[in-house]
PDB file of C-alpha atoms in Angstrom:
ATOM      1  CA  MET A   1       2.712  28.543 -38.695  1.00 36.00           C
ATOM      2  CA  LYS A   2       3.652  24.560 -39.084  1.00 34.00           C
ATOM      3  CA  PRO A   3       3.069  22.529 -36.332  1.00 37.00           C
ATOM      4  CA  PHE A   4       5.594  22.432 -33.514  1.00 38.00           C
ATOM      5  CA  PRO A   5       7.164  19.171 -33.465  1.00 37.00           C
ATOM      6  CA  HIS A   6       6.819  17.451 -30.369  1.00 37.00           C
ATOM      7  CA  HIS A   7      10.480  15.199 -29.386  1.00 38.00           C
ATOM      8  CA  ARG A   8      11.282  13.492 -26.040  1.00 37.00           C
ATOM      9  CA  THR A   9      13.408  15.765 -23.413  1.00 38.00           C
ATOM     10  CA  ARG A  10      17.055  14.065 -23.464  1.00 38.00           C
ATOM     11  CA  SER A  11      16.468  13.977 -19.396  1.00 38.00           C
ATOM     12  CA  ARG A  12      14.579  15.081 -17.065  1.00 38.00           C
ATOM     13  CA  ARG A  13      15.205  18.619 -15.803  1.00 42.00           C
ATOM     14  CA  GLY A  14      17.396  19.185 -12.977  1.00 43.00           C
ATOM     15  CA  VAL A  15      15.182  20.705 -10.488  1.00 40.00           C
ATOM     16  CA  ALA A  16      16.148  24.625 -10.074  1.00 40.00           C
ATOM     17  CA  ALA A  17      16.123  24.145  -5.924  1.00 38.00           C
ATOM     18  CA  GLY A  18      18.671  20.939  -6.178  1.00 39.00           C
ATOM     19  CA  ALA A  19      21.121  22.303  -8.075  1.00 38.00           C
ATOM     20  CA  ALA A  20      21.669  25.360  -6.606  1.00 37.00           C
ATOM     21  CA  LEU A  21      21.844  23.809  -3.120  1.00 33.00           C
ATOM     22  CA  LEU A  22      24.033  20.562  -4.411  1.00 30.00           C
ATOM     23  CA  ALA A  23      25.988  24.212  -5.978  1.00 34.00           C
ATOM     24  CA  LEU A  24      26.517  25.552  -2.451  1.00 29.00           C
ATOM     25  CA  ALA A  25      26.744  22.057  -0.205  1.00 29.00           C
ATOM     26  CA  ALA A  26      29.635  22.311  -3.312  1.00 29.00           C
ATOM     27  CA  ALA A  27      31.224  25.432  -2.004  1.00 29.00           C
ATOM     28  CA  GLY A  28      30.972  24.671   1.856  1.00 28.00           C
ATOM     29  CA  VAL A  29      28.677  27.204   2.635  1.00 28.00           C
ATOM     30  CA  ALA A  30      24.661  26.581   4.369  1.00 31.00           C
ATOM     31  CA  ALA A  31      21.796  26.844   2.451  1.00 34.00           C
ATOM     32  CA  PRO A  32      20.425  30.709   2.446  1.00 34.00           C
ATOM     33  CA  ALA A  33      17.948  31.953   5.245  1.00 34.00           C
ATOM     34  CA  THR A  34      15.447  33.780   3.749  1.00 38.00           C
ATOM     35  CA  ALA A  35      16.018  37.341   5.305  1.00 43.00           C
ATOM     36  CA  ARG A  36      12.945  39.218   4.361  1.00 50.00           C
ATOM     37  CA  ALA A  37      10.611  41.939   6.417  1.00 58.00           C
ATOM     38  CA  GLN A  38       7.305  39.969   8.264  1.00 56.00           C
ATOM     39  CA  SER A  39       4.474  42.104   7.834  1.00 54.00           C
ATOM     40  CA  ASP A  40       2.139  42.307  11.748  1.00 54.00           C
ATOM     41  CA  SER A  41      -0.329  39.604  10.000  1.00 78.00           C
ATOM     42  CA  CYS A  42      -1.567  37.418   7.540  1.00 88.00           C
ATOM     43  CA  PRO A  43      -4.481  35.846   6.585  1.00 89.00           C
ATOM     44  CA  SER A  44      -5.025  32.294   7.749  1.00 94.00           C
ATOM     45  CA  VAL A  45      -5.791  29.629   4.479  1.00 95.00           C
ATOM     46  CA  THR A  46      -7.912  27.365   3.786  1.00 96.00           C
ATOM     47  CA  VAL A  47      -6.996  24.394   1.594  1.00 97.00           C
ATOM     48  CA  SER A  48      -7.979  21.940  -0.474  1.00 96.00           C
ATOM     49  CA  THR A  49      -6.793  19.579  -3.743  1.00 96.00           C
ATOM     50  CA  VAL A  50      -7.887  20.026  -6.860  1.00 96.00           C
ATOM     51  CA  ALA A  51      -5.510  17.185  -8.698  1.00 95.00           C
ATOM     52  CA  THR A  52      -3.535  14.637  -6.701  1.00 94.00           C
ATOM     53  CA  ALA A  53      -0.315  13.529  -9.163  1.00 95.00           C
ATOM     54  CA  VAL A  54      -0.831  10.228 -10.553  1.00 95.00           C
ATOM     55  CA  ILE A  55       3.159   9.384  -9.752  1.00 96.00           C
ATOM     56  CA  PRO A  56       4.657  11.573  -7.339  1.00 96.00           C
ATOM     57  CA  PHE A  57       6.992  13.245  -8.179  1.00 95.00           C
ATOM     58  CA  VAL A  58       6.673  11.833 -11.586  1.00 96.00           C
ATOM     59  CA  ASP A  59       4.053  14.543 -12.141  1.00 97.00           C
ATOM     60  CA  TRP A  60       6.345  17.635 -11.304  1.00 97.00           C
ATOM     61  CA  ALA A  61       3.772  20.559 -11.582  1.00 98.00           C
ATOM     62  CA  GLU A  62       6.030  23.215 -12.657  1.00 98.00           C
ATOM     63  CA  ASN A  63       3.606  25.678 -13.684  1.00 98.00           C
ATOM     64  CA  LEU A  64      -0.261  26.780 -14.308  1.00 97.00           C
ATOM     65  CA  GLY A  65      -2.544  28.887 -16.177  1.00 97.00           C
ATOM     66  CA  PHE A  66      -6.145  29.503 -17.687  1.00 97.00           C
ATOM     67  CA  ASP A  67      -7.818  29.980 -20.372  1.00 97.00           C
ATOM     68  CA  ALA A  68     -10.007  32.004 -21.765  1.00 96.00           C
ATOM     69  CA  GLN A  69     -13.004  29.738 -20.011  1.00 95.00           C
ATOM     70  CA  GLY A  70     -11.259  30.014 -17.153  1.00 95.00           C
ATOM     71  CA  ASN A  71     -10.267  25.889 -17.508  1.00 96.00           C
ATOM     72  CA  LEU A  72      -6.864  24.881 -15.602  1.00 97.00           C
ATOM     73  CA  TRP A  73      -4.224  23.735 -17.800  1.00 98.00           C
ATOM     74  CA  VAL A  74      -1.053  22.249 -16.022  1.00 98.00           C
ATOM     75  CA  ALA A  75       2.166  21.511 -16.628  1.00 98.00           C
ATOM     76  CA  ARG A  76       4.009  18.582 -16.654  1.00 98.00           C
ATOM     77  CA  LEU A  77       7.388  19.055 -16.364  1.00 97.00           C
ATOM     78  CA  TYR A  78       9.173  15.650 -17.433  1.00 97.00           C
ATOM     79  CA  ARG A  79       5.582  13.816 -18.949  1.00 97.00           C
ATOM     80  CA  ASN A  80       6.727  16.503 -21.807  1.00 98.00           C
ATOM     81  CA  GLU A  81       2.828  18.095 -21.881  1.00 98.00           C
ATOM     82  CA  VAL A  82      -0.079  20.798 -20.639  1.00 98.00           C
ATOM     83  CA  GLN A  83      -3.223  19.110 -19.371  1.00 98.00           C
ATOM     84  CA  ARG A  84      -6.126  20.786 -18.656  1.00 98.00           C
ATOM     85  CA  TYR A  85      -8.870  19.785 -16.028  1.00 97.00           C
ATOM     86  CA  ASP A  86     -12.103  20.142 -15.491  1.00 94.00           C
ATOM     87  CA  ALA A  87     -13.604  21.211 -11.919  1.00 89.00           C
ATOM     88  CA  ALA A  88     -14.309  18.013 -11.567  1.00 91.00           C
ATOM     89  CA  GLY A  89      -9.565  17.367 -11.428  1.00 92.00           C
ATOM     90  CA  ARG A  90     -10.404  15.240 -14.023  1.00 94.00           C
ATOM     91  CA  ILE A  91      -8.054  15.655 -17.434  1.00 96.00           C
ATOM     92  CA  THR A  92      -9.734  16.319 -20.320  1.00 97.00           C
ATOM     93  CA  ALA A  93      -7.120  17.216 -23.068  1.00 97.00           C
ATOM     94  CA  THR A  94      -3.302  17.265 -23.121  1.00 98.00           C
ATOM     95  CA  VAL A  95      -0.956  18.811 -25.414  1.00 98.00           C
ATOM     96  CA  PRO A  96       3.134  17.773 -25.776  1.00 98.00           C
ATOM     97  CA  VAL A  97       5.162  20.891 -25.042  1.00 98.00           C
ATOM     98  CA  PRO A  98       8.843  19.442 -24.404  1.00 98.00           C
ATOM     99  CA  SER A  99       9.199  20.692 -20.549  1.00 98.00           C
ATOM    100  CA  PRO A 100       7.137  22.997 -20.510  1.00 98.00           C
ATOM    101  CA  GLY A 101       7.076  25.860 -17.782  1.00 98.00           C
ATOM    102  CA  ALA A 102       4.653  28.917 -17.964  1.00 98.00           C
ATOM    103  CA  ILE A 103       1.443  29.009 -19.176  1.00 98.00           C
ATOM    104  CA  ARG A 104      -0.299  31.688 -20.189  1.00 98.00           C
ATOM    105  CA  LEU A 105      -3.104  33.708 -22.022  1.00 98.00           C
ATOM    106  CA  GLY A 106      -2.486  35.877 -24.401  1.00 98.00           C
ATOM    107  CA  PRO A 107      -4.673  39.422 -25.914  1.00 98.00           C
ATOM    108  CA  ASP A 108      -5.428  36.885 -28.615  1.00 98.00           C
ATOM    109  CA  GLN A 109      -7.023  34.201 -26.752  1.00 98.00           C
ATOM    110  CA  LEU A 110      -3.967  31.140 -27.249  1.00 98.00           C
ATOM    111  CA  LEU A 111      -2.518  29.665 -24.657  1.00 98.00           C
ATOM    112  CA  TYR A 112       1.225  30.735 -24.777  1.00 98.00           C
ATOM    113  CA  VAL A 113       3.633  27.958 -23.155  1.00 98.00           C
ATOM    114  CA  VAL A 114       7.193  27.839 -22.396  1.00 98.00           C
ATOM    115  CA  TYR A 115       9.010  25.111 -23.361  1.00 98.00           C
ATOM    116  CA  GLY A 116      13.289  23.844 -22.711  1.00 97.00           C
ATOM    117  CA  ASP A 117      12.410  24.548 -19.274  1.00 96.00           C
ATOM    118  CA  ASN A 118      15.503  22.045 -18.473  1.00 93.00           C
ATOM    119  CA  SER A 119      18.406  23.125 -17.135  1.00 90.00           C
ATOM    120  CA  LEU A 120      21.136  20.926 -20.376  1.00 90.00           C
ATOM    121  CA  ASN A 121      20.145  23.758 -22.372  1.00 88.00           C
ATOM    122  CA  PHE A 122      22.594  25.012 -20.624  1.00 87.00           C
ATOM    123  CA  ALA A 123      25.478  23.132 -22.354  1.00 88.00           C
ATOM    124  CA  PRO A 124      27.771  25.305 -25.533  1.00 84.00           C
ATOM    125  CA  GLY A 125      25.465  25.658 -28.495  1.00 82.00           C
ATOM    126  CA  VAL A 126      22.714  24.218 -27.015  1.00 85.00           C
ATOM    127  CA  HIS A 127      19.125  26.664 -27.288  1.00 87.00           C
ATOM    128  CA  ASP A 128      16.685  23.921 -27.389  1.00 93.00           C
ATOM    129  CA  SER A 129      14.448  26.174 -25.164  1.00 97.00           C
ATOM    130  CA  GLY A 130      11.316  29.318 -26.236  1.00 98.00           C
ATOM    131  CA  VAL A 131       7.507  29.640 -25.758  1.00 98.00           C
ATOM    132  CA  VAL A 132       4.094  27.806 -28.577  1.00 98.00           C
ATOM    133  CA  ARG A 133       0.945  29.003 -28.036  1.00 98.00           C
ATOM    134  CA  PHE A 134      -2.417  27.133 -29.444  1.00 98.00           C
ATOM    135  CA  ASP A 135      -5.762  27.381 -28.978  1.00 98.00           C
ATOM    136  CA  PRO A 136      -7.164  25.682 -26.293  1.00 98.00           C
ATOM    137  CA  ALA A 137     -10.651  25.860 -27.790  1.00 96.00           C
ATOM    138  CA  ALA A 138      -9.292  23.485 -30.906  1.00 97.00           C
ATOM    139  CA  ALA A 139     -10.603  20.201 -30.707  1.00 95.00           C
ATOM    140  CA  THR A 140      -7.326  18.544 -30.907  1.00 96.00           C
ATOM    141  CA  PRO A 141      -5.261  21.538 -30.216  1.00 97.00           C
ATOM    142  CA  VAL A 142      -1.798  22.113 -31.877  1.00 97.00           C
ATOM    143  CA  ALA A 143       1.060  23.780 -30.458  1.00 98.00           C
ATOM    144  CA  GLU A 144       3.024  26.193 -33.001  1.00 98.00           C
ATOM    145  CA  PRO A 145       6.078  27.912 -32.663  1.00 98.00           C
ATOM    146  CA  PHE A 146       6.379  31.606 -31.291  1.00 98.00           C
ATOM    147  CA  VAL A 147      10.063  32.057 -30.201  1.00 98.00           C
ATOM    148  CA  SER A 148      12.667  29.388 -30.629  1.00 97.00           C
ATOM    149  CA  GLY A 149      16.285  30.164 -29.664  1.00 96.00           C
ATOM    150  CA  LEU A 150      15.664  30.545 -26.152  1.00 97.00           C
ATOM    151  CA  THR A 151      18.720  29.109 -23.131  1.00 95.00           C
ATOM    152  CA  MET A 152      15.910  27.642 -20.766  1.00 96.00           C
ATOM    153  CA  ALA A 153      13.061  30.049 -20.815  1.00 97.00           C
ATOM    154  CA  ASN A 154      10.964  29.806 -17.204  1.00 97.00           C
ATOM    155  CA  GLY A 155       8.258  32.355 -16.490  1.00 98.00           C
ATOM    156  CA  ALA A 156       6.064  34.512 -18.555  1.00 98.00           C
ATOM    157  CA  ALA A 157       3.415  37.228 -18.618  1.00 98.00           C
ATOM    158  CA  PHE A 158       1.909  39.379 -20.924  1.00 98.00           C
ATOM    159  CA  ASP A 159       1.255  43.413 -20.150  1.00 98.00           C
ATOM    160  CA  SER A 160      -1.744  45.429 -20.861  1.00 97.00           C
ATOM    161  CA  ALA A 161       0.214  45.899 -24.564  1.00 97.00           C
ATOM    162  CA  GLY A 162       0.093  42.774 -25.657  1.00 98.00           C
ATOM    163  CA  ASN A 163       4.241  42.044 -24.997  1.00 98.00           C
ATOM    164  CA  LEU A 164       5.054  38.840 -23.360  1.00 98.00           C
ATOM    165  CA  TYR A 165       8.016  39.202 -20.884  1.00 98.00           C
ATOM    166  CA  VAL A 166       9.872  36.099 -20.412  1.00 98.00           C
ATOM    167  CA  ALA A 167      11.873  34.843 -18.357  1.00 98.00           C
ATOM    168  CA  ASP A 168      14.915  33.148 -19.110  1.00 97.00           C
ATOM    169  CA  THR A 169      17.263  31.796 -16.452  1.00 95.00           C
ATOM    170  CA  GLY A 170      20.660  31.458 -18.678  1.00 93.00           C
ATOM    171  CA  ILE A 171      20.140  35.099 -19.879  1.00 95.00           C
ATOM    172  CA  GLY A 172      17.679  36.891 -18.107  1.00 97.00           C
ATOM    173  CA  VAL A 173      14.398  39.171 -18.777  1.00 98.00           C
ATOM    174  CA  LEU A 174      13.386  39.401 -22.468  1.00 98.00           C
ATOM    175  CA  ARG A 175      10.712  41.499 -23.885  1.00 98.00           C
ATOM    176  CA  VAL A 176       8.459  39.630 -27.299  1.00 98.00           C
ATOM    177  CA  ARG A 177       6.587  41.826 -29.279  1.00 98.00           C
ATOM    178  CA  PRO A 178       3.217  41.096 -30.057  1.00 98.00           C
ATOM    179  CA  ASP A 179       5.000  40.301 -33.555  1.00 98.00           C
ATOM    180  CA  ALA A 180       7.266  37.781 -32.522  1.00 98.00           C
ATOM    181  CA  THR A 181      10.677  40.258 -32.552  1.00 98.00           C
ATOM    182  CA  ILE A 182      12.543  40.415 -29.163  1.00 98.00           C
ATOM    183  CA  ASP A 183      12.944  43.882 -28.019  1.00 98.00           C
ATOM    184  CA  THR A 184      17.253  43.078 -28.134  1.00 98.00           C
ATOM    185  CA  GLU A 185      17.401  46.995 -26.170  1.00 98.00           C
ATOM    186  CA  TRP A 186      14.750  46.781 -23.409  1.00 98.00           C
ATOM    187  CA  SER A 187      16.510  43.193 -23.078  1.00 98.00           C
ATOM    188  CA  ALA A 188      19.471  43.756 -22.972  1.00 98.00           C
ATOM    189  CA  GLN A 189      18.694  45.933 -19.845  1.00 98.00           C
ATOM    190  CA  ALA A 190      17.478  43.259 -18.136  1.00 98.00           C
ATOM    191  CA  ARG A 191      20.346  40.774 -18.676  1.00 97.00           C
ATOM    192  CA  MET A 192      20.757  38.090 -15.180  1.00 95.00           C
ATOM    193  CA  PHE A 193      21.926  34.667 -14.917  1.00 93.00           C
ATOM    194  CA  GLY A 194      19.097  32.518 -12.837  1.00 94.00           C
ATOM    195  CA  VAL A 195      15.839  34.431 -13.320  1.00 96.00           C
ATOM    196  CA  ASN A 196      12.824  32.163 -12.583  1.00 96.00           C
ATOM    197  CA  GLY A 197       9.057  33.109 -12.142  1.00 97.00           C
ATOM    198  CA  LEU A 198       7.934  36.774 -13.682  1.00 98.00           C
ATOM    199  CA  ALA A 199       4.530  38.359 -13.028  1.00 98.00           C
ATOM    200  CA  VAL A 200       3.615  41.852 -14.757  1.00 98.00           C
ATOM    201  CA  HIS A 201       2.081  43.750 -11.667  1.00 97.00           C
ATOM    202  CA  GLY A 202       1.111  47.452 -12.706  1.00 95.00           C
ATOM    203  CA  ASP A 203       4.227  49.424 -14.661  1.00 97.00           C
ATOM    204  CA  SER A 204       6.671  46.718 -13.839  1.00 98.00           C
ATOM    205  CA  VAL A 205       7.453  43.401 -14.230  1.00 98.00           C
ATOM    206  CA  TYR A 206       9.021  41.160 -11.198  1.00 98.00           C
ATOM    207  CA  THR A 207      10.717  37.747 -11.423  1.00 98.00           C
ATOM    208  CA  THR A 208      12.306  35.722  -8.827  1.00 97.00           C
ATOM    209  CA  VAL A 209      16.435  35.504  -8.843  1.00 95.00           C
ATOM    210  CA  TYR A 210      16.875  32.071  -7.598  1.00 88.00           C
ATOM    211  CA  LEU A 211      20.451  30.597  -7.995  1.00 72.00           C
ATOM    212  CA  THR A 212      22.019  33.489  -6.071  1.00 72.00           C
ATOM    213  CA  PRO A 213      22.946  33.141  -2.253  1.00 72.00           C
ATOM    214  CA  GLN A 214      20.644  35.815  -1.624  1.00 75.00           C
ATOM    215  CA  GLY A 215      17.809  34.300  -3.207  1.00 86.00           C
ATOM    216  CA  ARG A 216      15.411  37.576  -4.584  1.00 93.00           C
ATOM    217  CA  LEU A 217      12.432  39.395  -6.234  1.00 96.00           C
ATOM    218  CA  LEU A 218      13.610  42.293  -8.091  1.00 97.00           C
ATOM    219  CA  ARG A 219      11.419  44.782  -9.756  1.00 98.00           C
ATOM    220  CA  ILE A 220      12.075  46.234 -13.315  1.00 98.00           C
ATOM    221  CA  PRO A 221      10.185  49.219 -14.402  1.00 98.00           C
ATOM    222  CA  ILE A 222       8.433  48.701 -17.606  1.00 98.00           C
ATOM    223  CA  ALA A 223       9.785  52.074 -18.881  1.00 98.00           C
ATOM    224  CA  ASP A 224      13.381  51.366 -17.787  1.00 98.00           C
ATOM    225  CA  SER A 225      14.457  47.936 -17.545  1.00 98.00           C
ATOM    226  CA  ALA A 226      17.761  49.516 -16.503  1.00 97.00           C
ATOM    227  CA  ARG A 227      16.476  50.746 -12.940  1.00 97.00           C
ATOM    228  CA  GLN A 228      16.808  47.674 -11.496  1.00 97.00           C
ATOM    229  CA  SER A 229      15.626  47.182  -7.554  1.00 97.00           C
ATOM    230  CA  THR A 230      14.904  44.907  -4.842  1.00 96.00           C
ATOM    231  CA  THR A 231      11.326  44.222  -3.477  1.00 96.00           C
ATOM    232  CA  VAL A 232      12.475  41.414  -0.883  1.00 95.00           C
ATOM    233  CA  GLU A 233      15.129  39.047  -0.096  1.00 93.00           C
ATOM    234  CA  THR A 234      13.790  35.601  -0.181  1.00 89.00           C
ATOM    235  CA  ALA A 235      15.809  32.384  -0.938  1.00 86.00           C
ATOM    236  CA  LEU A 236      14.327  29.453  -3.501  1.00 91.00           C
ATOM    237  CA  ALA A 237      11.206  31.845  -5.019  1.00 94.00           C
ATOM    238  CA  ASP A 238      10.353  29.722  -7.143  1.00 95.00           C
ATOM    239  CA  ASP A 239       7.096  30.699  -9.797  1.00 97.00           C
ATOM    240  CA  LEU A 240       4.838  34.405  -8.934  1.00 97.00           C
ATOM    241  CA  ALA A 241       1.435  35.418  -9.355  1.00 98.00           C
ATOM    242  CA  ALA A 242       0.233  39.057  -9.495  1.00 97.00           C
ATOM    243  CA  SER A 243      -3.116  39.264  -7.953  1.00 94.00           C
ATOM    244  CA  ARG A 244      -6.630  41.426  -8.207  1.00 92.00           C
ATOM    245  CA  ASP A 245      -6.190  42.767  -3.751  1.00 92.00           C
ATOM    246  CA  GLY A 246      -3.015  43.749  -4.906  1.00 94.00           C
ATOM    247  CA  PHE A 247      -0.400  41.270  -3.516  1.00 96.00           C
ATOM    248  CA  LEU A 248       2.056  39.506  -5.264  1.00 98.00           C
ATOM    249  CA  TYR A 249       1.947  35.990  -4.077  1.00 98.00           C
ATOM    250  CA  VAL A 250       5.231  33.786  -4.484  1.00 97.00           C
ATOM    251  CA  ALA A 251       5.781  29.923  -4.733  1.00 97.00           C
ATOM    252  CA  SER A 252       8.596  28.791  -2.940  1.00 95.00           C
ATOM    253  CA  THR A 253      10.593  25.106  -3.177  1.00 93.00           C
ATOM    254  CA  SER A 254      11.101  25.788   0.193  1.00 92.00           C
ATOM    255  CA  GLY A 255       7.568  24.746   0.815  1.00 95.00           C
ATOM    256  CA  ALA A 256       6.273  27.767   2.041  1.00 95.00           C
ATOM    257  CA  LEU A 257       3.712  30.417  -0.307  1.00 97.00           C
ATOM    258  CA  LEU A 258       4.885  33.793   0.190  1.00 97.00           C
ATOM    259  CA  ARG A 259       2.156  37.568  -0.314  1.00 97.00           C
ATOM    260  CA  VAL A 260       4.422  40.282  -1.223  1.00 97.00           C
ATOM    261  CA  ASP A 261       3.099  43.967  -0.305  1.00 97.00           C
ATOM    262  CA  PRO A 262       5.285  45.217  -3.528  1.00 96.00           C
ATOM    263  CA  ASP A 263       4.964  48.646  -1.479  1.00 95.00           C
ATOM    264  CA  THR A 264       5.778  48.191   1.607  1.00 95.00           C
ATOM    265  CA  HIS A 265       8.326  45.851   0.587  1.00 96.00           C
ATOM    266  CA  THR A 266       6.916  43.943   3.856  1.00 95.00           C
ATOM    267  CA  THR A 267       5.603  39.559   3.299  1.00 95.00           C
ATOM    268  CA  CYS A 268       4.123  37.145   5.802  1.00 95.00           C
ATOM    269  CA  THR A 269       3.452  33.213   5.271  1.00 96.00           C
ATOM    270  CA  LEU A 270       0.208  32.013   4.147  1.00 96.00           C
ATOM    271  CA  LEU A 271       1.558  27.698   4.086  1.00 94.00           C
ATOM    272  CA  ASN A 272       3.948  26.287   4.337  1.00 94.00           C
ATOM    273  CA  ARG A 273       4.214  22.511   2.934  1.00 87.00           C
ATOM    274  CA  ASP A 274       5.552  20.071   0.039  1.00 86.00           C
ATOM    275  CA  PRO A 275       7.921  21.803  -2.451  1.00 95.00           C
ATOM    276  CA  LEU A 276       6.050  24.651  -3.889  1.00 97.00           C
ATOM    277  CA  ALA A 277       6.698  25.105  -8.100  1.00 97.00           C
ATOM    278  CA  ALA A 278       3.740  27.979  -9.270  1.00 98.00           C
ATOM    279  CA  VAL A 279       1.153  30.769  -7.979  1.00 98.00           C
ATOM    280  CA  ALA A 280      -1.402  31.555 -10.316  1.00 97.00           C
ATOM    281  CA  ALA A 281      -4.527  33.388  -8.969  1.00 96.00           C
ATOM    282  CA  LEU A 282      -8.220  32.735  -9.950  1.00 95.00           C
ATOM    283  CA  PRO A 283     -10.005  34.610 -12.532  1.00 91.00           C
ATOM    284  CA  ASN A 284     -12.310  36.489 -10.678  1.00 89.00           C
ATOM    285  CA  SER A 285     -11.297  35.136  -7.823  1.00 90.00           C
ATOM    286  CA  ASP A 286      -9.228  35.875  -4.540  1.00 90.00           C
ATOM    287  CA  ASP A 287      -8.275  32.583  -4.591  1.00 95.00           C
ATOM    288  CA  LEU A 288      -5.096  30.654  -5.533  1.00 97.00           C
ATOM    289  CA  MET A 289      -4.033  27.423  -7.372  1.00 97.00           C
ATOM    290  CA  VAL A 290      -0.843  26.487  -5.888  1.00 98.00           C
ATOM    291  CA  ALA A 291       1.490  23.829  -8.335  1.00 98.00           C
ATOM    292  CA  THR A 292       3.651  21.599  -6.224  1.00 97.00           C
ATOM    293  CA  GLY A 293       6.391  19.512  -6.745  1.00 96.00           C
ATOM    294  CA  ARG A 294       4.719  16.336  -6.080  1.00 96.00           C
ATOM    295  CA  GLY A 295       2.290  17.163  -8.613  1.00 97.00           C
ATOM    296  CA  ASP A 296      -0.722  17.920  -6.842  1.00 97.00           C
ATOM    297  CA  VAL A 297      -2.598  21.180  -7.657  1.00 98.00           C
ATOM    298  CA  LEU A 298      -3.666  22.331  -4.716  1.00 97.00           C
ATOM    299  CA  ARG A 299      -6.656  25.754  -4.325  1.00 97.00           C
ATOM    300  CA  VAL A 300      -5.828  28.518  -1.542  1.00 97.00           C
ATOM    301  CA  HIS A 301      -8.566  30.430  -0.111  1.00 96.00           C
ATOM    302  CA  LEU A 302      -7.946  33.511   1.998  1.00 92.00           C
ATOM    303  CA  ARG A 303      -9.967  33.614   5.239  1.00 83.00           C
ATOM    304  CA  THR A 304      -9.950  37.497   5.527  1.00 69.00           C
ATOM    305  CA  SER A 305     -10.991  38.958   8.460  1.00 56.00           C
ATOM    306  CA  GLY A 306     -14.613  39.599   8.559  1.00 50.00           C
ATOM    307  CA  SER A 307     -15.366  37.235   5.181  1.00 48.00           C
ATOM    308  CA  GLY A 308     -16.920  34.553   7.576  1.00 46.00           C
ATOM    309  CA  SER A 309     -16.011  32.028   5.726  1.00 46.00           C
TER     310      SER A 309
END
């Protein structure tokens, strides 16, 4: 495939939180309150900063992921690039990607990155969004097109069969086969406006529905995409991740990091601080990496009872 052409985004993406709140204000409606069933307990956490923004908010960290070697990659939305970091928090590689969103490791060991996470793509006739992929082990990684023609792709995740699910804010959840064709029958049953983050957990796809008066975390069974159900209601939920401990972790632009039990439909709040844009589970660890709107990347260690740490 030909290298994906890098081009400058016409303007900064309208941050979804701002768009949602402005729309509510224009309608004379107060910002939605979070409505969710709280669990009895939540582990305490310790937080450290692993990467610091050079220019706060210009360095908005939209999403993050890991390659097969465990290297951290961060999507810098307004810089139109994804960056690789070493263990000391130094940038060791950059790959141009316009308005990048989710970064996910594919079964072929390539990194797949959503592009065009920009509200300008809502304009009639504009479909400048999709997915690119590149070899993170290459001396000079070059992004190549995988899927194009989407509206405003944001979240993404692979299932065990190698299908890629993409949360397109303007269309809904799409299933992309390994050959880059879209499963139109499956995707037609998952059409909805406002989806944002996405994770695969067990036999289901979970996606956040952001641009609605009551935000929610939605479950979509992989075997039957028409049988959708709400896992929890929570306002301004952005990205999410599934962890090996069986929980879902949700980052919200209101600043809360939530732990969600998808079986009991309960949540607890692990952290409250700057706007949070994304969360990822560290490979072979129960720790989490969290991307912030300020641009810092945080490592969150869950201090479970009896851990001694």
